mmCIF file of C-alpha atoms in Angstrom:
data_model
loop_
_atom_site.group_PDB
_atom_site.id
_atom_site.type_symbol
_atom_site.label_atom_id
_atom_site.label_comp_id
_atom_site.label_asym_id
_atom_site.label_seq_id
_atom_site.Cartn_x
_atom_site.Cartn_y
_atom_site.Cartn_z
ATOM 1 C CA MET A 1 1.630 7.818 -21.697
ATOM 2 C CA CYS A 2 -1.417 6.324 -20.059
ATOM 3 C CA GLY A 3 -4.549 7.577 -21.755
ATOM 4 C CA SER A 4 -7.801 8.212 -19.930
ATOM 5 C CA ASN A 5 -9.363 5.113 -21.570
ATOM 6 C CA GLU A 6 -6.607 2.722 -20.493
ATOM 7 C CA GLN A 7 -7.577 0.394 -17.689
ATOM 8 C CA SER A 8 -6.298 0.570 -14.144
ATOM 9 C CA LEU A 9 -5.933 -2.550 -12.001
ATOM 10 C CA LEU A 10 -6.400 -2.993 -8.260
ATOM 11 C CA TYR A 11 -5.455 -6.308 -6.625
ATOM 12 C CA LEU A 12 -6.448 -6.878 -3.009
ATOM 13 C CA TRP A 13 -4.791 -9.692 -1.065
ATOM 14 C CA ASN A 14 -4.514 -10.368 2.628
ATOM 15 C CA LEU A 15 -0.932 -9.119 3.069
ATOM 16 C CA ARG A 16 -0.311 -6.917 0.040
ATOM 17 C CA THR A 17 -2.212 -4.570 -2.282
ATOM 18 C CA LEU A 18 -1.242 -3.676 -5.857
ATOM 19 C CA TYR A 19 -2.544 -0.762 -7.917
ATOM 20 C CA ILE A 20 -1.424 -0.115 -11.501
ATOM 21 C CA GLY A 21 -2.639 3.042 -13.190
ATOM 22 C CA PRO A 22 -2.258 6.837 -12.990
ATOM 23 C CA LEU A 23 -1.348 8.045 -9.513
ATOM 24 C CA PHE A 24 -0.182 11.114 -7.595
ATOM 25 C CA GLU A 25 -2.245 13.535 -9.679
ATOM 26 C CA GLU A 26 -1.327 16.580 -7.633
ATOM 27 C CA ALA A 27 1.720 17.631 -5.652
ATOM 28 C CA ASN A 28 0.116 16.606 -2.346
ATOM 29 C CA ILE A 29 1.921 15.265 0.671
ATOM 30 C CA ILE A 30 1.307 11.526 0.940
ATOM 31 C CA ILE A 31 1.770 9.550 4.148
ATOM 32 C CA PRO A 32 1.283 5.855 3.321
ATOM 33 C CA ALA A 33 0.102 3.586 6.118
ATOM 34 C CA ALA A 34 2.116 0.668 4.756
ATOM 35 C CA ALA A 35 5.599 0.263 3.347
ATOM 36 C CA THR A 36 5.316 0.914 -0.377
ATOM 37 C CA LEU A 37 7.210 -0.084 -3.516
ATOM 38 C CA ILE A 38 6.512 2.340 -6.361
ATOM 39 C CA VAL A 39 7.561 1.564 -9.939
ATOM 40 C CA ALA A 40 7.178 4.102 -12.758
ATOM 41 C CA LEU A 41 6.439 2.110 -15.906
ATOM 42 C CA GLU A 42 6.965 4.822 -18.531
ATOM 43 C CA ASP A 43 9.330 7.530 -17.340
ATOM 44 C CA ASP A 44 11.164 8.834 -14.273
ATOM 45 C CA MET A 45 9.044 10.061 -11.405
ATOM 46 C CA LYS A 46 10.040 13.028 -9.273
ATOM 47 C CA MET A 47 9.846 12.651 -5.513
ATOM 48 C CA LYS A 48 11.003 14.412 -2.391
ATOM 49 C CA SER A 49 10.570 14.108 1.340
ATOM 50 C CA ARG A 50 8.319 16.601 3.095
ATOM 51 C CA HIS A 51 11.309 17.701 5.178
ATOM 52 C CA SER A 52 13.722 18.246 2.308
ATOM 53 C CA ASP A 53 14.013 20.174 -0.955
ATOM 54 C CA GLN A 54 16.261 17.534 -2.495
ATOM 55 C CA LEU A 55 14.563 16.075 -5.575
ATOM 56 C CA VAL A 56 14.846 12.377 -6.399
ATOM 57 C CA ARG A 57 14.352 11.266 -10.002
ATOM 58 C CA THR A 58 13.905 7.510 -10.228
ATOM 59 C CA ARG A 59 11.956 4.673 -11.810
ATOM 60 C CA VAL A 60 11.737 2.665 -8.559
ATOM 61 C CA ALA A 61 11.246 3.914 -5.001
ATOM 62 C CA LEU A 62 10.811 2.104 -1.694
ATOM 63 C CA LEU A 63 9.172 4.003 1.157
ATOM 64 C CA PRO A 64 8.883 2.890 4.788
ATOM 65 C CA PRO A 65 5.451 3.413 6.373
ATOM 66 C CA GLY A 66 4.766 6.920 7.618
ATOM 67 C CA VAL A 67 7.415 8.623 5.447
ATOM 68 C CA ALA A 68 5.760 11.839 4.242
ATOM 69 C CA PHE A 69 6.632 12.563 0.620
ATOM 70 C CA GLY A 70 5.478 14.380 -2.466
ATOM 71 C CA ALA A 71 5.534 12.914 -5.972
ATOM 72 C CA GLU A 72 4.882 14.014 -9.530
ATOM 73 C CA THR A 73 3.959 11.405 -12.123
ATOM 74 C CA GLY A 74 1.227 13.063 -14.179
ATOM 75 C CA GLU A 75 -0.837 10.560 -16.169
ATOM 76 C CA SER A 76 1.994 8.032 -16.461
ATOM 77 C CA LEU A 77 1.415 4.425 -15.472
ATOM 78 C CA ILE A 78 2.564 3.665 -11.933
ATOM 79 C CA ALA A 79 2.702 0.315 -10.144
ATOM 80 C CA ASN A 80 2.077 0.938 -6.467
ATOM 81 C CA LEU A 81 2.622 -2.125 -4.274
ATOM 82 C CA TYR A 82 1.673 -1.800 -0.612
ATOM 83 C CA LEU A 83 3.804 -4.292 1.271
ATOM 84 C CA ASP A 84 3.078 -6.510 4.250
ATOM 85 C CA PRO A 85 2.154 -4.758 7.514
ATOM 86 C CA VAL A 86 4.993 -6.020 9.720
ATOM 87 C CA GLY A 87 8.050 -4.914 7.763
ATOM 88 C CA ARG A 88 9.281 -8.242 6.397
ATOM 89 C CA ASP A 89 8.940 -7.127 2.776
ATOM 90 C CA LEU A 90 10.575 -3.799 3.582
ATOM 91 C CA GLN A 91 13.625 -5.425 5.178
ATOM 92 C CA CYS A 92 13.850 -7.815 2.245
ATOM 93 C CA LEU A 93 13.886 -5.009 -0.341
ATOM 94 C CA LYS A 94 16.069 -2.397 1.376
ATOM 95 C CA PRO A 95 19.378 -4.112 0.437
ATOM 96 C CA ARG A 96 18.338 -4.058 -3.231
ATOM 97 C CA MET A 97 18.142 -0.268 -3.302
ATOM 98 C CA ARG A 98 21.451 1.405 -4.111
ATOM 99 C CA ALA A 99 20.621 4.848 -2.684
ATOM 100 C CA CYS A 100 18.622 6.497 0.091
ATOM 101 C CA THR A 101 17.669 10.187 0.122
ATOM 102 C CA ASP A 102 15.825 11.572 3.154
ATOM 103 C CA GLY A 103 14.110 8.263 3.873
ATOM 104 C CA ILE A 104 13.293 7.470 0.224
ATOM 105 C CA TYR A 105 15.129 4.345 -0.977
ATOM 106 C CA HIS A 106 15.681 4.303 -4.730
ATOM 107 C CA ALA A 107 17.829 3.086 -7.654
ATOM 108 C CA ALA A 108 16.830 -0.590 -7.486
ATOM 109 C CA GLU A 109 19.347 -3.176 -8.642
ATOM 110 C CA ASN A 110 16.658 -5.049 -10.623
ATOM 111 C CA GLU A 111 14.890 -1.975 -12.003
ATOM 112 C CA GLN A 112 14.297 -3.278 -15.527
ATOM 113 C CA GLU A 113 13.006 -6.626 -14.266
ATOM 114 C CA LEU A 114 10.483 -4.862 -12.022
ATOM 115 C CA ILE A 115 9.295 -2.561 -14.809
ATOM 116 C CA ALA A 116 8.876 -5.479 -17.222
ATOM 117 C CA ALA A 117 6.959 -7.593 -14.691
ATOM 118 C CA PHE A 118 4.469 -4.870 -13.788
ATOM 119 C CA ARG A 119 4.013 -3.907 -17.449
ATOM 120 C CA ASP A 120 3.124 -7.530 -18.207
ATOM 121 C CA ILE A 121 0.614 -7.580 -15.338
ATOM 122 C CA HIS A 122 -1.009 -4.394 -16.609
ATOM 123 C CA GLN A 123 -1.245 -5.660 -20.185
ATOM 124 C CA GLN A 124 -2.529 -9.137 -19.331
ATOM 125 C CA ALA A 125 -4.559 -8.483 -16.123
ATOM 126 C CA PRO A 126 -3.990 -12.045 -14.849
ATOM 127 C CA ALA A 127 -6.072 -13.677 -12.138
ATOM 128 C CA PRO A 128 -4.999 -12.763 -8.577
ATOM 129 C CA ALA A 129 -3.110 -16.045 -8.004
ATOM 130 C CA ASP A 130 -1.114 -15.646 -11.232
ATOM 131 C CA THR A 131 -0.408 -11.981 -10.549
ATOM 132 C CA TYR A 132 0.810 -12.841 -7.049
ATOM 133 C CA ARG A 133 3.185 -15.451 -8.475
ATOM 134 C CA ILE A 134 4.561 -13.073 -11.139
ATOM 135 C CA MET A 135 4.985 -10.338 -8.539
ATOM 136 C CA ASN A 136 6.710 -12.659 -6.076
ATOM 137 C CA GLU A 137 9.182 -13.853 -8.691
ATOM 138 C CA ALA A 138 10.089 -10.322 -9.791
ATOM 139 C CA VAL A 139 10.039 -8.514 -6.456
ATOM 140 C CA PHE A 140 10.901 -11.020 -3.743
ATOM 141 C CA SER A 141 12.956 -13.725 -5.441
ATOM 142 C CA ALA A 142 16.416 -14.833 -4.325
ATOM 143 C CA LEU A 143 16.076 -14.158 -0.607
ATOM 144 C CA PRO A 144 19.286 -15.094 1.218
ATOM 145 C CA ALA A 145 18.997 -18.267 3.274
ATOM 146 C CA SER A 146 19.945 -16.297 6.380
ATOM 147 C CA PHE A 147 17.041 -13.842 6.029
ATOM 148 C CA HIS A 148 14.827 -13.855 9.111
ATOM 149 C CA HIS A 149 12.242 -11.395 10.347
ATOM 150 C CA GLU A 150 10.586 -12.254 13.645
ATOM 151 C CA VAL A 151 7.361 -10.575 14.784
ATOM 152 C CA ASP A 152 5.562 -10.970 18.098
ATOM 153 C CA PRO A 153 2.578 -13.263 17.296
ATOM 154 C CA ARG A 154 0.365 -10.958 19.372
ATOM 155 C CA ILE A 155 0.938 -8.217 16.793
ATOM 156 C CA TRP A 156 -0.291 -10.580 14.066
ATOM 157 C CA GLN A 157 -3.319 -11.273 16.274
ATOM 158 C CA ALA A 158 -3.991 -7.552 16.574
ATOM 159 C CA ILE A 159 -3.676 -7.024 12.815
ATOM 160 C CA ASP A 160 -6.025 -9.922 12.072
ATOM 161 C CA TYR A 161 -8.537 -8.614 14.615
ATOM 162 C CA VAL A 162 -8.453 -5.132 13.098
ATOM 163 C CA LYS A 163 -9.022 -6.634 9.636
ATOM 164 C CA THR A 164 -11.992 -8.726 10.697
ATOM 165 C CA HIS A 165 -13.514 -5.848 12.715
ATOM 166 C CA ALA A 166 -12.542 -2.987 10.393
ATOM 167 C CA ILE A 167 -16.056 -1.537 10.261
ATOM 168 C CA ASP A 168 -16.652 -1.882 14.007
ATOM 169 C CA ASN A 169 -15.824 0.791 16.526
ATOM 170 C CA VAL A 170 -13.730 -1.540 18.695
ATOM 171 C CA SER A 171 -11.878 0.233 21.500
ATOM 172 C CA SER A 172 -8.125 -0.042 21.941
ATOM 173 C CA GLU A 173 -8.763 -1.561 25.360
ATOM 174 C CA THR A 174 -10.849 -4.350 23.813
ATOM 175 C CA LEU A 175 -8.174 -5.043 21.214
ATOM 176 C CA ALA A 176 -5.420 -5.101 23.843
ATOM 177 C CA ASP A 177 -7.441 -7.480 26.008
ATOM 178 C CA HIS A 178 -8.020 -9.736 22.988
ATOM 179 C CA VAL A 179 -4.272 -10.190 22.433
ATOM 180 C CA GLY A 180 -3.339 -10.350 26.117
ATOM 181 C CA MET A 181 -1.528 -7.018 26.451
ATOM 182 C CA SER A 182 -2.168 -3.748 28.221
ATOM 183 C CA GLU A 183 -3.244 -0.878 25.971
ATOM 184 C CA PRO A 184 0.033 1.111 26.376
ATOM 185 C CA GLN A 185 2.045 -2.070 25.768
ATOM 186 C CA LEU A 186 0.070 -2.852 22.604
ATOM 187 C CA ARG A 187 0.434 0.682 21.260
ATOM 188 C CA ARG A 188 4.209 0.633 21.762
ATOM 189 C CA ALA A 189 4.695 -2.866 20.380
ATOM 190 C CA PHE A 190 2.436 -2.211 17.395
ATOM 191 C CA LYS A 191 4.277 0.969 16.421
ATOM 192 C CA GLN A 192 7.639 -0.772 16.810
ATOM 193 C CA ALA A 193 6.596 -3.737 14.643
ATOM 194 C CA THR A 194 4.690 -1.910 11.896
ATOM 195 C CA GLY A 195 6.141 1.607 11.899
ATOM 196 C CA ILE A 196 2.727 3.250 12.233
ATOM 197 C CA PRO A 197 0.285 3.952 15.083
ATOM 198 C CA LEU A 198 -2.525 1.489 15.681
ATOM 199 C CA ARG A 199 -5.220 4.035 14.763
ATOM 200 C CA ARG A 200 -3.605 4.593 11.363
ATOM 201 C CA ASN A 201 -3.610 0.868 10.670
ATOM 202 C CA ARG A 202 -7.341 0.808 11.420
ATOM 203 C CA ARG A 203 -7.973 3.634 8.980
ATOM 204 C CA TRP A 204 -5.928 1.827 6.337
ATOM 205 C CA HIS A 205 -8.059 -1.306 6.655
ATOM 206 C CA ARG A 206 -11.197 0.760 6.343
ATOM 207 C CA LEU A 207 -9.883 1.949 2.972
ATOM 208 C CA PHE A 208 -9.321 -1.719 2.096
ATOM 209 C CA VAL A 209 -12.917 -2.544 3.052
ATOM 210 C CA THR A 210 -14.151 0.376 0.949
ATOM 211 C CA ALA A 211 -12.260 -0.915 -2.108
ATOM 212 C CA THR A 212 -13.595 -4.429 -1.541
ATOM 213 C CA MET A 213 -17.157 -3.109 -1.486
ATOM 214 C CA LEU A 214 -16.505 -1.164 -4.677
ATOM 215 C CA ALA A 215 -15.616 -4.484 -6.286
ATOM 216 C CA THR A 216 -19.153 -5.697 -5.539
ATOM 217 C CA GLY A 217 -20.673 -2.708 -7.368
ATOM 218 C CA MET A 218 -21.440 -0.470 -4.399
ATOM 219 C CA THR A 219 -21.105 3.294 -4.821
ATOM 220 C CA LEU A 220 -18.021 4.969 -3.364
ATOM 221 C CA THR A 221 -20.065 7.060 -0.917
ATOM 222 C CA ASP A 222 -22.050 4.109 0.421
ATOM 223 C CA ALA A 223 -18.959 1.912 0.683
ATOM 224 C CA ALA A 224 -17.062 4.564 2.649
ATOM 225 C CA LEU A 225 -19.904 5.038 5.125
ATOM 226 C CA ILE A 226 -20.334 1.315 5.685
ATOM 227 C CA ALA A 227 -16.572 0.926 6.136
ATOM 228 C CA GLY A 228 -16.734 3.216 9.159
ATOM 229 C CA PHE A 229 -15.821 6.670 7.894
ATOM 230 C CA SER A 230 -17.901 9.307 9.669
ATOM 231 C CA ASP A 231 -18.645 11.280 6.492
ATOM 232 C CA SER A 232 -17.399 11.844 2.963
ATOM 233 C CA SER A 233 -14.963 14.545 4.075
ATOM 234 C CA HIS A 234 -13.301 12.136 6.518
ATOM 235 C CA PHE A 235 -12.974 9.492 3.825
ATOM 236 C CA ASN A 236 -11.704 11.946 1.188
ATOM 237 C CA HIS A 237 -8.971 13.203 3.519
ATOM 238 C CA ALA A 238 -7.808 9.703 4.467
ATOM 239 C CA PHE A 239 -7.860 8.484 0.866
ATOM 240 C CA ARG A 240 -5.842 11.407 -0.506
ATOM 241 C CA GLU A 241 -3.342 11.368 2.345
ATOM 242 C CA MET A 242 -2.604 7.651 2.061
ATOM 243 C CA THR A 243 -2.844 7.045 -1.692
ATOM 244 C CA GLY A 244 -2.140 10.379 -3.389
ATOM 245 C CA MET A 245 -5.405 10.212 -5.335
ATOM 246 C CA LYS A 246 -8.720 11.969 -4.985
ATOM 247 C CA PRO A 247 -11.622 9.523 -4.573
ATOM 248 C CA SER A 248 -13.494 11.390 -7.305
ATOM 249 C CA SER A 249 -10.723 10.437 -9.734
ATOM 250 C CA LEU A 250 -11.169 6.758 -8.935
ATOM 251 C CA LEU A 251 -14.925 7.146 -9.366
ATOM 252 C CA ARG A 252 -14.443 8.856 -12.745
ATOM 253 C CA ARG A 253 -12.315 5.943 -13.877
ATOM 254 C CA LYS A 254 -14.459 3.284 -12.218
ATOM 255 C CA GLU A 255 -15.568 1.789 -15.517
ATOM 256 C CA ASN A 256 -11.921 1.537 -16.562
ATOM 257 C CA THR A 257 -10.750 0.119 -13.216
ATOM 258 C CA ARG A 258 -10.763 -3.629 -12.623
ATOM 259 C CA ILE A 259 -10.697 -4.783 -9.010
ATOM 260 C CA PHE A 260 -9.510 -8.290 -8.121
ATOM 261 C CA ILE A 261 -9.743 -9.944 -4.708
ATOM 262 C CA GLY A 262 -7.373 -12.822 -3.945
ATOM 263 C CA GLN A 263 -6.023 -14.835 -1.047
ATOM 264 C CA GLU A 264 -2.312 -15.571 -0.941
ATOM 265 C CA SER A 265 -1.139 -18.759 0.767
ATOM 266 C CA GLY A 266 1.685 -16.925 2.551
ATOM 267 C CA TYR A 267 4.816 -14.989 1.723
#
């Protein structure tokens, strides 16, 4: 089991985010704003969809964005990989899951390889570039030559704009004008491409900005306010809903949490 003194790791890249440490402390409903690959490194985790009583016991789970679920993992080590925002990673990984229960994909074909790779990352805490390489080899290797996932370049423009203006109160109209679409057209196209509403993507990037500021030594409260959350209650709600953790838990473990910021060169 993961003891309270064992380090947690948080890697922040442009397209993906990886957390390894205790997670899902309470039986809350979690609604991730990005497709998520979850790997239990020590024992089975128990999961179920908000709309079902059917329990899933698994070491590896793949969740599309917006799928509301509950999970129990206690203090066990969990690798939580938030995937790219436009669904390419999700479509790549779906065929490798041998079962799907109420929207939760599970029973990965390469389960032991995934567990071993994330255990190694946790034990060694490599630099972001090395971690990205290890993760790519274990999670995304052996893509079929025919694999193709096309996304409207205007959606990439919108995502990049949201990232670079995450702390600004930019209107949807301004964003739509920036990418050359009407606001209703952008909202529809964004939801179709990413699986989540535009406003939820903005909130997700504000969490990303908050974590980046934590890496510079800023307090959690100050970082959340600067990132654009109206108050601590607003931030606490968003953080718990999207990650399954209470911000106070991250703050308690701050001295045992290492945050790395990297820049991948692409998929």
